[in-house]
Amino acid sequence: DAGVIQSPRHEVTEMGQEVTLRCKPISGHDYLFWYRQTMMRGLELLIYFNNNVPIDDSGMPEDRFSAKMPNASFSTLKIQPSEPRDSAVYFCASSSTRYNNEQFFGPGTRLTVL
Amino acid sequence: RKEVEQDPGPFNVPEGATVAFNCTYSNSASQSFFWYRQDCRKEPKLLMSVYSSGNEDGRFTAQLNRASQYISLLIRDSKLSDSATYLCVVAGGYQKVTFGTGTKLQVIP
């Protein structure tokens, strides 16, 4: 298996622009997670899905952030409009209850908002 | 109080040394516990799960103390390749997990 795939790997944008991050989980995994990591706050859970349904979005910082999972093999995290404080590494992870709930992380998207 | 707390370090230890990290958690109803490792500019990867009875994997030993609400990771005979950030992870129901901010380990030749 290719593992969790994220795109783009790096994104540089200007304040006010829309940013869309993409994730393809490991095939067969029924959970998908979006995290944000910064030096100051560490790794924060933003939202997670079970069988494509959002379960907990309490970590989403504000209405500028939205996430969707239209099918089992694809999810997006959108920021609109982006702000400099959104600069961080965004990780997607997936897991399966059949495999001890171990979360497998993608390589991350490094976002810089100027 | 943070849900999961770790000493950020850094812990600078010589090769061959034994080093231990602790992590405390606030939710007594937490169900699952893990240690993840994260190399610089890379994604976190599972190092080991932590079981109530404690568990060992080679040079690594993890312990759970539910009464005091902490977990520990012991690394024996440290290698240069052990240099990384170690993340404590605590999970409640429905797969919701909380990561600690990590403890940085630097093994020195």
Coordinates of N, CA and C in Angstrom, one line a residue:
Chain A
D1 N 0.8 -1.2 0.0 CA 0.0 0.0 0.0 C 0.9 1.2 0.0
A2 N 0.4 2.3 -0.6 CA 1.2 3.5 -0.7 C 1.2 4.3 0.5
G3 N 0.4 4.0 1.5 CA 0.3 4.8 2.7 C -0.6 6.0 2.4
V4 N -0.7 6.8 3.4 CA -1.6 8.0 3.3 C -0.9 9.0 2.4
I5 N -1.7 9.5 1.4 CA -1.1 10.4 0.5 C -1.7 11.8 0.7
Q6 N -0.9 12.8 0.7 CA -1.3 14.2 0.9 C -0.8 15.1 -0.3
S7 N -1.6 16.0 -0.6 CA -1.1 17.0 -1.6 C -1.8 18.4 -1.4
P8 N -1.1 19.4 -1.7 CA 0.3 19.5 -2.1 C 1.2 19.2 -0.9
R9 N 2.5 19.0 -1.1 CA 3.4 18.9 0.0 C 3.8 20.3 0.6
H10 N 3.8 21.2 -0.3 CA 4.1 22.6 0.2 C 3.1 23.5 -0.5
E11 N 2.7 24.5 0.2 CA 1.8 25.5 -0.3 C 2.2 26.9 0.2
V12 N 2.4 27.8 -0.7 CA 2.7 29.2 -0.2 C 1.6 30.1 -0.9
T13 N 0.9 30.8 -0.1 CA -0.2 31.6 -0.6 C -0.2 33.0 0.1
E14 N -1.0 33.8 -0.4 CA -1.2 35.1 0.2 C -2.4 35.2 1.1
M15 N -2.4 36.0 2.1 CA -3.5 36.2 3.0 C -4.8 36.5 2.2
G16 N -5.8 35.9 2.5 CA -7.1 36.1 1.9 C -7.4 35.1 0.8
Q17 N -6.4 34.3 0.4 CA -6.7 33.3 -0.7 C -7.3 32.1 -0.1
E18 N -7.9 31.3 -0.9 CA -8.5 30.0 -0.5 C -7.4 28.9 -0.7
V19 N -7.3 28.1 0.3 CA -6.4 27.0 0.3 C -7.1 25.7 0.4
T20 N -6.8 24.7 -0.4 CA -7.4 23.4 -0.3 C -6.3 22.3 -0.2
L21 N -6.4 21.6 0.9 CA -5.5 20.5 1.2 C -6.2 19.2 0.9
R22 N -5.5 18.2 0.4 CA -6.1 16.9 -0.1 C -5.5 15.7 0.6
C23 N -6.3 14.7 0.8 CA -5.8 13.5 1.5 C -6.4 12.3 0.9
K24 N -5.6 11.3 0.7 CA -6.1 9.9 0.3 C -5.7 9.0 1.4
P25 N -6.6 8.4 2.2 CA -6.3 7.5 3.3 C -5.9 6.1 2.7
I26 N -5.4 5.3 3.6 CA -5.0 4.0 3.3 C -6.3 3.2 3.0
S27 N -6.3 2.4 1.9 CA -7.5 1.7 1.5 C -7.9 0.7 2.6
G28 N -9.2 0.8 2.9 CA -9.8 -0.1 4.0 C -9.8 0.5 5.3
H29 N -9.2 1.7 5.5 CA -9.3 2.3 6.8 C -10.6 3.1 6.9
D30 N -11.2 3.0 8.1 CA -12.5 3.6 8.3 C -12.5 4.9 9.0
Y31 N -11.3 5.3 9.5 CA -11.2 6.6 10.2 C -10.2 7.5 9.5
L32 N -10.5 8.8 9.4 CA -9.6 9.7 8.8 C -9.6 11.0 9.7
F33 N -8.4 11.5 10.0 CA -8.1 12.6 10.9 C -7.4 13.7 10.2
W34 N -7.7 14.9 10.5 CA -6.9 16.1 10.1 C -6.3 16.7 11.3
Y35 N -5.0 16.9 11.3 CA -4.2 17.6 12.4 C -3.5 18.8 11.8
R36 N -3.2 19.7 12.8 CA -2.3 20.9 12.5 C -1.2 20.9 13.5
Q37 N 0.0 21.1 13.0 CA 1.1 21.1 13.9 C 1.9 22.4 13.8
T38 N 2.1 23.1 14.9 CA 2.9 24.3 15.0 C 3.9 24.1 16.2
M39 N 4.9 24.9 16.2 CA 5.9 24.9 17.3 C 5.3 25.2 18.6
M40 N 4.4 26.2 18.5 CA 3.8 26.7 19.8 C 2.8 25.8 20.4
R41 N 1.9 25.2 19.5 CA 0.8 24.4 20.0 C 0.9 22.9 19.8
G42 N 2.0 22.5 19.2 CA 2.1 21.0 19.0 C 1.1 20.5 17.9
L43 N 0.8 19.3 18.1 CA -0.1 18.6 17.1 C -1.5 18.7 17.7
E44 N -2.4 19.3 16.9 CA -3.8 19.5 17.3 C -4.7 18.8 16.4
L45 N -5.7 18.1 16.9 CA -6.7 17.4 16.1 C -7.7 18.4 15.7
L46 N -7.9 18.5 14.4 CA -8.9 19.5 13.9 C -10.3 18.8 13.8
I47 N -10.3 17.7 13.1 CA -11.6 17.0 12.8 C -11.3 15.6 12.5
Y48 N -12.3 14.7 12.8 CA -12.1 13.3 12.3 C -13.4 12.7 11.8
F49 N -13.3 11.8 10.9 CA -14.4 11.1 10.2 C -14.4 9.6 10.5
N50 N -15.5 9.1 10.5 CA -15.7 7.6 10.6 C -16.6 7.2 9.4
N51 N -16.2 6.4 8.6 CA -17.0 6.0 7.4 C -17.5 7.2 6.7
N52 N -16.7 8.2 6.5 CA -17.0 9.4 5.7 C -17.8 10.4 6.4
V53 N -18.2 10.1 7.6 CA -19.1 11.0 8.4 C -18.3 11.7 9.4
P54 N -18.4 13.1 9.5 CA -17.7 13.8 10.5 C -18.2 13.5 11.9
I55 N -17.3 13.1 12.8 CA -17.6 12.7 14.1 C -17.4 13.8 15.2
D56 N -16.3 14.5 15.0 CA -15.9 15.5 16.0 C -15.2 16.6 15.3
D57 N -15.7 17.8 15.2 CA -15.1 18.9 14.5 C -14.8 20.0 15.6
S58 N -14.7 19.7 16.8 CA -14.6 20.7 17.9 C -13.2 21.3 17.8
G59 N -12.3 20.7 17.1 CA -10.9 21.3 17.0 C -10.7 22.2 15.9
M60 N -11.7 22.3 15.0 CA -11.7 23.3 13.9 C -11.7 24.7 14.5
P61 N -10.6 25.5 14.2 CA -10.4 26.8 14.8 C -11.6 27.8 14.6
E62 N -12.1 27.8 13.5 CA -13.2 28.8 13.2 C -13.8 28.5 11.9
D63 N -14.8 29.3 11.6 CA -15.6 29.0 10.4 C -14.8 29.1 9.1
R64 N -13.7 29.6 9.1 CA -12.9 29.7 7.9 C -12.4 28.3 7.5
F65 N -12.4 27.4 8.4 CA -12.0 26.0 8.1 C -13.2 25.1 7.9
S66 N -13.0 24.3 6.8 CA -14.1 23.3 6.6 C -13.4 22.1 6.0
A67 N -14.0 20.9 6.3 CA -13.5 19.6 5.8 C -14.6 18.8 5.3
K68 N -14.3 18.0 4.3 CA -15.3 17.1 3.7 C -14.6 15.8 3.4
M69 N -15.5 14.8 3.3 CA -15.0 13.4 2.9 C -16.1 12.9 2.0
P70 N -16.1 13.2 0.8 CA -17.1 12.7 -0.1 C -17.2 11.2 -0.4
N71 N -16.0 10.5 -0.2 CA -16.0 9.1 -0.3 C -14.9 8.5 0.5
A72 N -14.8 7.2 0.5 CA -13.8 6.6 1.5 C -12.4 6.8 1.1
S73 N -12.1 7.3 -0.1 CA -10.7 7.4 -0.6 C -10.3 8.9 -0.7
F74 N -11.1 9.8 -0.2 CA -10.7 11.2 -0.5 C -11.3 12.1 0.6
S75 N -10.4 13.1 1.0 CA -10.9 14.1 1.9 C -10.2 15.4 1.6
T76 N -10.9 16.5 1.9 CA -10.3 17.8 1.7 C -10.4 18.7 3.0
L77 N -9.4 19.5 3.2 CA -9.5 20.5 4.3 C -9.3 21.9 3.6
K78 N -10.3 22.7 3.7 CA -10.3 24.0 3.0 C -10.2 25.2 4.1
I79 N -9.4 26.1 3.7 CA -9.3 27.4 4.5 C -9.7 28.5 3.6
Q80 N -10.7 29.3 4.0 CA -11.1 30.4 3.2 C -11.8 31.4 4.1
P81 N -11.2 32.7 4.1 CA -9.9 33.1 3.6 C -8.8 32.7 4.5
S82 N -7.6 32.5 3.9 CA -6.5 32.1 4.8 C -5.9 33.4 5.4
E83 N -5.2 33.1 6.6 CA -4.5 34.2 7.3 C -3.1 33.7 7.7
P84 N -2.2 34.6 7.9 CA -0.8 34.2 8.3 C -0.8 33.3 9.5
R85 N -1.7 33.4 10.4 CA -1.6 32.5 11.6 C -2.0 31.1 11.3
D86 N -2.5 30.9 10.1 CA -2.8 29.5 9.6 C -1.6 28.7 9.2
S87 N -0.5 29.4 9.1 CA 0.8 28.8 8.7 C 1.1 27.7 9.6
A88 N 1.3 26.5 9.1 CA 1.6 25.3 9.9 C 1.8 24.1 9.0
V89 N 2.1 23.0 9.6 CA 2.1 21.7 8.9 C 0.7 21.0 9.1
Y90 N 0.0 20.6 8.1 CA -1.2 20.0 8.2 C -1.1 18.5 7.9
F91 N -1.4 17.6 8.8 CA -1.3 16.2 8.6 C -2.6 15.6 8.5
C92 N -2.7 14.6 7.6 CA -3.8 13.7 7.5 C -3.4 12.3 8.0
A93 N -4.3 11.7 8.7 CA -3.9 10.3 9.2 C -5.2 9.4 9.0
S94 N -4.9 8.1 8.9 CA -6.1 7.2 8.9 C -5.8 6.0 9.8
S95 N -6.9 5.4 10.2 CA -6.7 4.2 11.0 C -7.9 3.2 10.8
S96 N -7.7 2.1 11.4 CA -8.8 1.1 11.3 C -8.9 0.4 12.6
T97 N -10.2 0.2 13.0 CA -10.4 -0.5 14.2 C -9.9 -2.0 14.2
R98 N -9.7 -2.5 13.0 CA -9.2 -3.8 12.8 C -7.7 -4.0 13.1
Y99 N -7.0 -2.9 13.2 CA -5.6 -2.9 13.3 C -5.2 -2.1 14.6
N100 N -5.8 -2.3 15.7 CA -5.4 -1.7 16.9 C -5.5 -0.2 17.0
N101 N -6.2 0.4 16.0 CA -6.4 1.8 16.0 C -5.1 2.6 15.8
E102 N -4.1 2.0 15.3 CA -2.8 2.7 15.1 C -3.1 3.7 14.0
Q103 N -2.7 5.0 14.2 CA -2.9 6.0 13.2 C -1.7 6.1 12.3
F104 N -1.9 6.1 11.0 CA -0.9 6.2 10.0 C -1.0 7.6 9.4
F105 N 0.1 8.3 9.5 CA 0.1 9.7 9.0 C 0.7 9.8 7.6
G106 N 0.1 10.8 6.9 CA 0.7 11.2 5.7 C 1.9 12.1 5.9
P107 N 2.6 12.5 4.8 CA 3.8 13.3 5.0 C 3.6 14.7 5.3
G108 N 2.3 15.2 5.3 CA 2.0 16.5 5.7 C 2.0 17.5 4.5
T109 N 1.3 18.6 4.7 CA 1.4 19.8 3.8 C 1.9 20.9 4.6
R110 N 3.0 21.5 4.2 CA 3.6 22.7 4.9 C 2.9 23.9 4.2
L111 N 2.1 24.6 5.0 CA 1.4 25.8 4.5 C 2.0 27.0 5.0
T112 N 2.3 28.0 4.1 CA 2.8 29.3 4.5 C 1.9 30.3 3.9
V113 N 1.3 31.1 4.8 CA 0.4 32.2 4.3 C 1.1 33.5 4.6
L114 N 1.3 34.2 3.5 CA 2.1 35.5 3.6 C 1.2 36.7 3.9
Chain B
R1 N -5.4 22.9 33.2 CA -4.4 21.8 33.0 C -4.6 21.2 31.6
K2 N -3.4 21.0 30.9 CA -3.5 20.4 29.6 C -3.9 18.9 29.8
E3 N -4.6 18.4 28.7 CA -5.0 17.0 28.7 C -3.9 16.0 28.8
V4 N -2.8 16.4 28.1 CA -1.6 15.5 28.0 C -0.4 16.4 28.2
E5 N 0.4 16.1 29.2 CA 1.6 17.0 29.4 C 2.9 16.2 29.4
Q6 N 3.9 16.8 28.7 CA 5.2 16.2 28.6 C 6.2 17.3 28.8
D7 N 7.4 16.9 29.3 CA 8.5 17.8 29.4 C 9.1 17.9 28.0
P8 N 9.2 19.2 27.5 CA 9.6 19.3 26.1 C 11.1 19.0 25.9
G9 N 11.9 19.0 27.0 CA 13.3 18.7 26.9 C 14.0 20.0 26.4
P10 N 15.1 19.9 25.6 CA 15.6 18.6 25.1 C 16.4 17.8 26.1
F11 N 16.4 16.5 25.9 CA 17.2 15.6 26.7 C 18.4 15.3 25.9
N12 N 19.6 15.7 26.4 CA 20.8 15.4 25.6 C 21.6 14.3 26.4
V13 N 21.7 13.2 25.8 CA 22.3 12.0 26.4 C 23.4 11.4 25.6
P14 N 24.4 10.9 26.2 CA 25.5 10.2 25.4 C 25.0 8.9 24.9
E15 N 25.6 8.4 23.8 CA 25.3 7.1 23.3 C 25.5 6.1 24.4
G16 N 24.6 5.1 24.4 CA 24.7 4.0 25.4 C 24.0 4.3 26.7
A17 N 23.6 5.5 26.9 CA 22.9 5.9 28.1 C 21.5 5.4 28.1
T18 N 20.9 5.3 29.3 CA 19.5 5.0 29.5 C 18.7 6.3 29.8
V19 N 17.6 6.5 29.1 CA 16.9 7.8 29.3 C 15.4 7.4 29.4
A20 N 14.7 8.2 30.3 CA 13.3 7.9 30.5 C 12.5 9.2 30.4
F21 N 11.3 9.1 29.8 CA 10.4 10.2 29.6 C 9.1 9.8 30.3
N22 N 8.5 10.8 30.9 CA 7.2 10.6 31.5 C 6.1 11.5 30.8
C23 N 4.9 11.1 30.9 CA 3.8 11.9 30.4 C 2.6 11.7 31.3
T24 N 2.0 12.9 31.6 CA 0.8 12.8 32.5 C -0.4 13.1 31.7
Y25 N -1.6 12.6 32.1 CA -2.8 12.9 31.4 C -3.9 13.2 32.4
S26 N -4.9 14.0 32.0 CA -5.8 14.5 33.0 C -7.1 13.7 33.0
N27 N -7.5 13.0 31.9 CA -8.8 12.3 31.8 C -8.6 10.9 32.4
S28 N -9.2 10.7 33.5 CA -9.1 9.3 34.1 C -9.8 8.3 33.3
A29 N -10.7 8.7 32.4 CA -11.5 7.7 31.6 C -10.7 7.3 30.3
S30 N -9.5 7.8 30.2 CA -8.8 7.5 28.9 C -8.6 6.0 28.8
Q31 N -8.6 5.5 27.6 CA -8.7 4.1 27.4 C -7.4 3.5 26.8
S32 N -6.8 4.2 25.9 CA -5.6 3.7 25.1 C -4.5 4.7 25.2
F33 N -3.3 4.1 25.2 CA -2.1 5.0 25.3 C -1.0 4.5 24.3
F34 N -0.3 5.5 23.8 CA 0.7 5.2 22.8 C 1.9 6.1 22.9
W35 N 3.0 5.6 22.4 CA 4.1 6.5 22.1 C 4.4 6.6 20.6
Y36 N 4.5 7.8 20.1 CA 4.8 8.0 18.7 C 6.2 8.7 18.7
R37 N 6.9 8.4 17.6 CA 8.1 9.1 17.3 C 8.0 10.0 16.1
Q38 N 8.6 11.2 16.2 CA 8.6 12.1 15.1 C 10.0 12.6 14.8
D39 N 10.5 12.3 13.6 CA 11.8 12.9 13.2 C 11.6 14.3 12.6
C40 N 12.6 15.0 12.6 CA 12.6 16.4 12.2 C 11.9 16.5 10.8
R41 N 10.9 17.3 10.7 CA 10.2 17.6 9.4 C 9.6 16.4 8.8
K42 N 9.3 15.4 9.6 CA 8.6 14.2 9.1 C 7.3 14.0 9.9
E43 N 6.5 13.0 9.4 CA 5.3 12.7 10.1 C 5.5 11.8 11.3
P44 N 4.6 11.9 12.3 CA 4.7 11.0 13.5 C 4.5 9.5 13.0
K45 N 5.2 8.6 13.7 CA 5.0 7.2 13.5 C 4.9 6.5 14.8
L46 N 4.0 5.5 14.8 CA 3.8 4.7 16.1 C 5.1 4.0 16.5
L47 N 5.5 4.2 17.7 CA 6.6 3.5 18.3 C 6.1 2.3 19.0
M48 N 5.2 2.5 19.9 CA 4.6 1.3 20.6 C 3.3 1.7 21.3
S49 N 2.5 0.7 21.5 CA 1.3 0.9 22.3 C 1.7 0.7 23.8
V50 N 0.9 1.2 24.7 CA 1.3 1.1 26.1 C 0.1 0.3 26.8
Y51 N 0.4 -0.8 27.4 CA -0.6 -1.7 28.0 C -0.5 -1.6 29.5
S52 N -1.6 -1.9 30.2 CA -1.6 -1.8 31.6 C -0.5 -2.7 32.3
S53 N -0.2 -3.8 31.7 CA 0.8 -4.6 32.3 C 2.3 -4.2 31.9
G54 N 2.4 -3.2 31.1 CA 3.7 -2.7 30.7 C 4.1 -3.6 29.5
N55 N 4.9 -3.0 28.6 CA 5.4 -3.8 27.5 C 6.8 -3.4 27.1
E56 N 7.5 -4.3 26.4 CA 8.8 -4.1 26.0 C 9.0 -4.5 24.6
D57 N 9.8 -3.7 23.9 CA 10.1 -4.0 22.5 C 11.6 -3.6 22.3
G58 N 12.4 -4.6 22.4 CA 13.9 -4.4 22.3 C 14.4 -3.5 23.4
R59 N 14.9 -2.4 23.0 CA 15.5 -1.5 23.9 C 14.5 -0.5 24.6
F60 N 13.3 -0.6 24.1 CA 12.2 0.3 24.6 C 11.2 -0.4 25.5
T61 N 10.9 0.3 26.6 CA 9.9 -0.2 27.6 C 8.9 0.8 27.9
A62 N 7.7 0.5 27.8 CA 6.6 1.5 28.2 C 5.8 1.0 29.4
Q63 N 5.5 1.9 30.2 CA 4.7 1.6 31.4 C 3.5 2.5 31.5
L64 N 2.4 2.0 32.1 CA 1.2 2.8 32.4 C 0.9 2.7 33.9
N65 N 0.7 3.9 34.5 CA 0.3 3.9 35.9 C -1.1 4.7 35.9
R66 N -2.1 3.9 35.9 CA -3.5 4.5 35.9 C -3.8 5.3 37.2
A67 N -3.3 4.8 38.3 CA -3.6 5.5 39.6 C -3.1 6.9 39.6
S68 N -1.9 7.0 39.1 CA -1.2 8.4 39.1 C -1.4 9.0 37.7
Q69 N -2.0 8.4 36.8 CA -2.3 8.9 35.5 C -1.1 9.4 34.7
Y70 N -0.1 8.5 34.6 CA 1.0 8.8 33.8 C 1.5 7.6 33.0
I71 N 2.2 7.8 31.9 CA 2.8 6.8 31.2 C 4.3 7.1 31.0
S72 N 5.1 6.1 30.8 CA 6.5 6.4 30.7 C 7.1 5.6 29.6
L73 N 8.2 6.1 29.1 CA 9.0 5.4 28.0 C 10.4 5.4 28.5
L74 N 11.0 4.2 28.5 CA 12.4 4.0 28.9 C 13.2 3.5 27.6
I75 N 14.3 4.2 27.3 CA 15.1 3.7 26.2 C 16.5 3.4 26.8
R76 N 16.9 2.1 26.6 CA 18.2 1.7 27.0 C 19.2 1.7 25.9
D77 N 20.4 1.8 26.3 CA 21.5 1.7 25.3 C 21.2 2.7 24.1
S78 N 21.0 3.9 24.4 CA 20.6 4.9 23.4 C 21.6 4.9 22.1
K79 N 21.0 5.0 21.0 CA 21.7 5.1 19.7 C 21.5 6.5 19.1
L80 N 22.4 6.8 18.3 CA 22.3 8.1 17.6 C 21.0 8.2 16.8
S81 N 20.6 7.1 16.3 CA 19.3 7.1 15.5 C 18.1 7.2 16.4
D82 N 18.2 7.2 17.7 CA 17.1 7.4 18.6 C 16.7 8.9 18.7
S83 N 17.6 9.8 18.2 CA 17.4 11.2 18.3 C 16.1 11.6 17.5
A84 N 15.1 12.1 18.2 CA 13.8 12.4 17.6 C 13.0 13.1 18.7
T85 N 11.8 13.4 18.3 CA 10.8 13.9 19.3 C 9.8 12.8 19.6
Y86 N 9.6 12.5 20.9 CA 8.7 11.4 21.3 C 7.4 12.0 21.8
L87 N 6.3 11.6 21.2 CA 5.0 12.1 21.5 C 4.2 11.1 22.3
C88 N 3.7 11.6 23.3 CA 2.8 10.8 24.2 C 1.3 10.9 23.6
V89 N 0.6 9.8 23.5 CA -0.7 9.9 22.9 C -1.7 9.2 23.8
V90 N -2.8 9.9 24.1 CA -3.9 9.3 25.0 C -5.2 9.3 24.2
A91 N -5.9 8.2 24.2 CA -7.1 8.1 23.5 C -8.3 7.8 24.4
G92 N -9.4 8.4 24.1 CA -10.6 8.1 24.8 C -11.5 7.3 23.9
G93 N -12.8 7.5 24.0 CA -13.7 6.7 23.2 C -13.8 7.2 21.8
Y94 N -14.3 6.4 20.9 CA -14.6 6.9 19.5 C -13.3 7.4 18.8
Q95 N -12.2 6.8 19.1 CA -11.0 7.1 18.4 C -10.4 8.5 18.6
K96 N -11.0 9.2 19.5 CA -10.5 10.6 19.7 C -9.2 10.5 20.5
V97 N -8.2 11.1 19.9 CA -6.9 11.0 20.5 C -6.3 12.4 20.8
T98 N -5.5 12.5 21.8 CA -4.8 13.8 22.2 C -3.4 13.5 22.2
F99 N -2.6 14.3 21.5 CA -1.2 14.2 21.5 C -0.5 15.2 22.4
G100 N 0.5 14.7 23.1 CA 1.3 15.7 23.9 C 2.2 16.5 22.9
T101 N 2.8 17.5 23.4 CA 3.6 18.4 22.6 C 5.0 17.8 22.3
G102 N 5.3 16.7 22.9 CA 6.5 16.0 22.6 C 7.7 16.3 23.5
T103 N 8.6 15.3 23.6 CA 9.8 15.4 24.3 C 11.0 15.2 23.3
K104 N 11.8 16.2 23.2 CA 12.9 16.1 22.2 C 14.1 15.3 22.8
L105 N 14.6 14.3 22.1 CA 15.8 13.6 22.6 C 16.9 13.8 21.6
Q106 N 18.1 14.1 22.1 CA 19.3 14.2 21.2 C 20.3 13.3 21.8
V107 N 20.7 12.3 21.1 CA 21.7 11.4 21.5 C 23.1 11.9 20.9
I108 N 24.0 12.0 21.8 CA 25.3 12.6 21.4 C 26.4 11.6 21.3
P109 N 27.2 11.7 20.3 CA 28.3 10.7 20.1 C 29.3 10.7 21.3

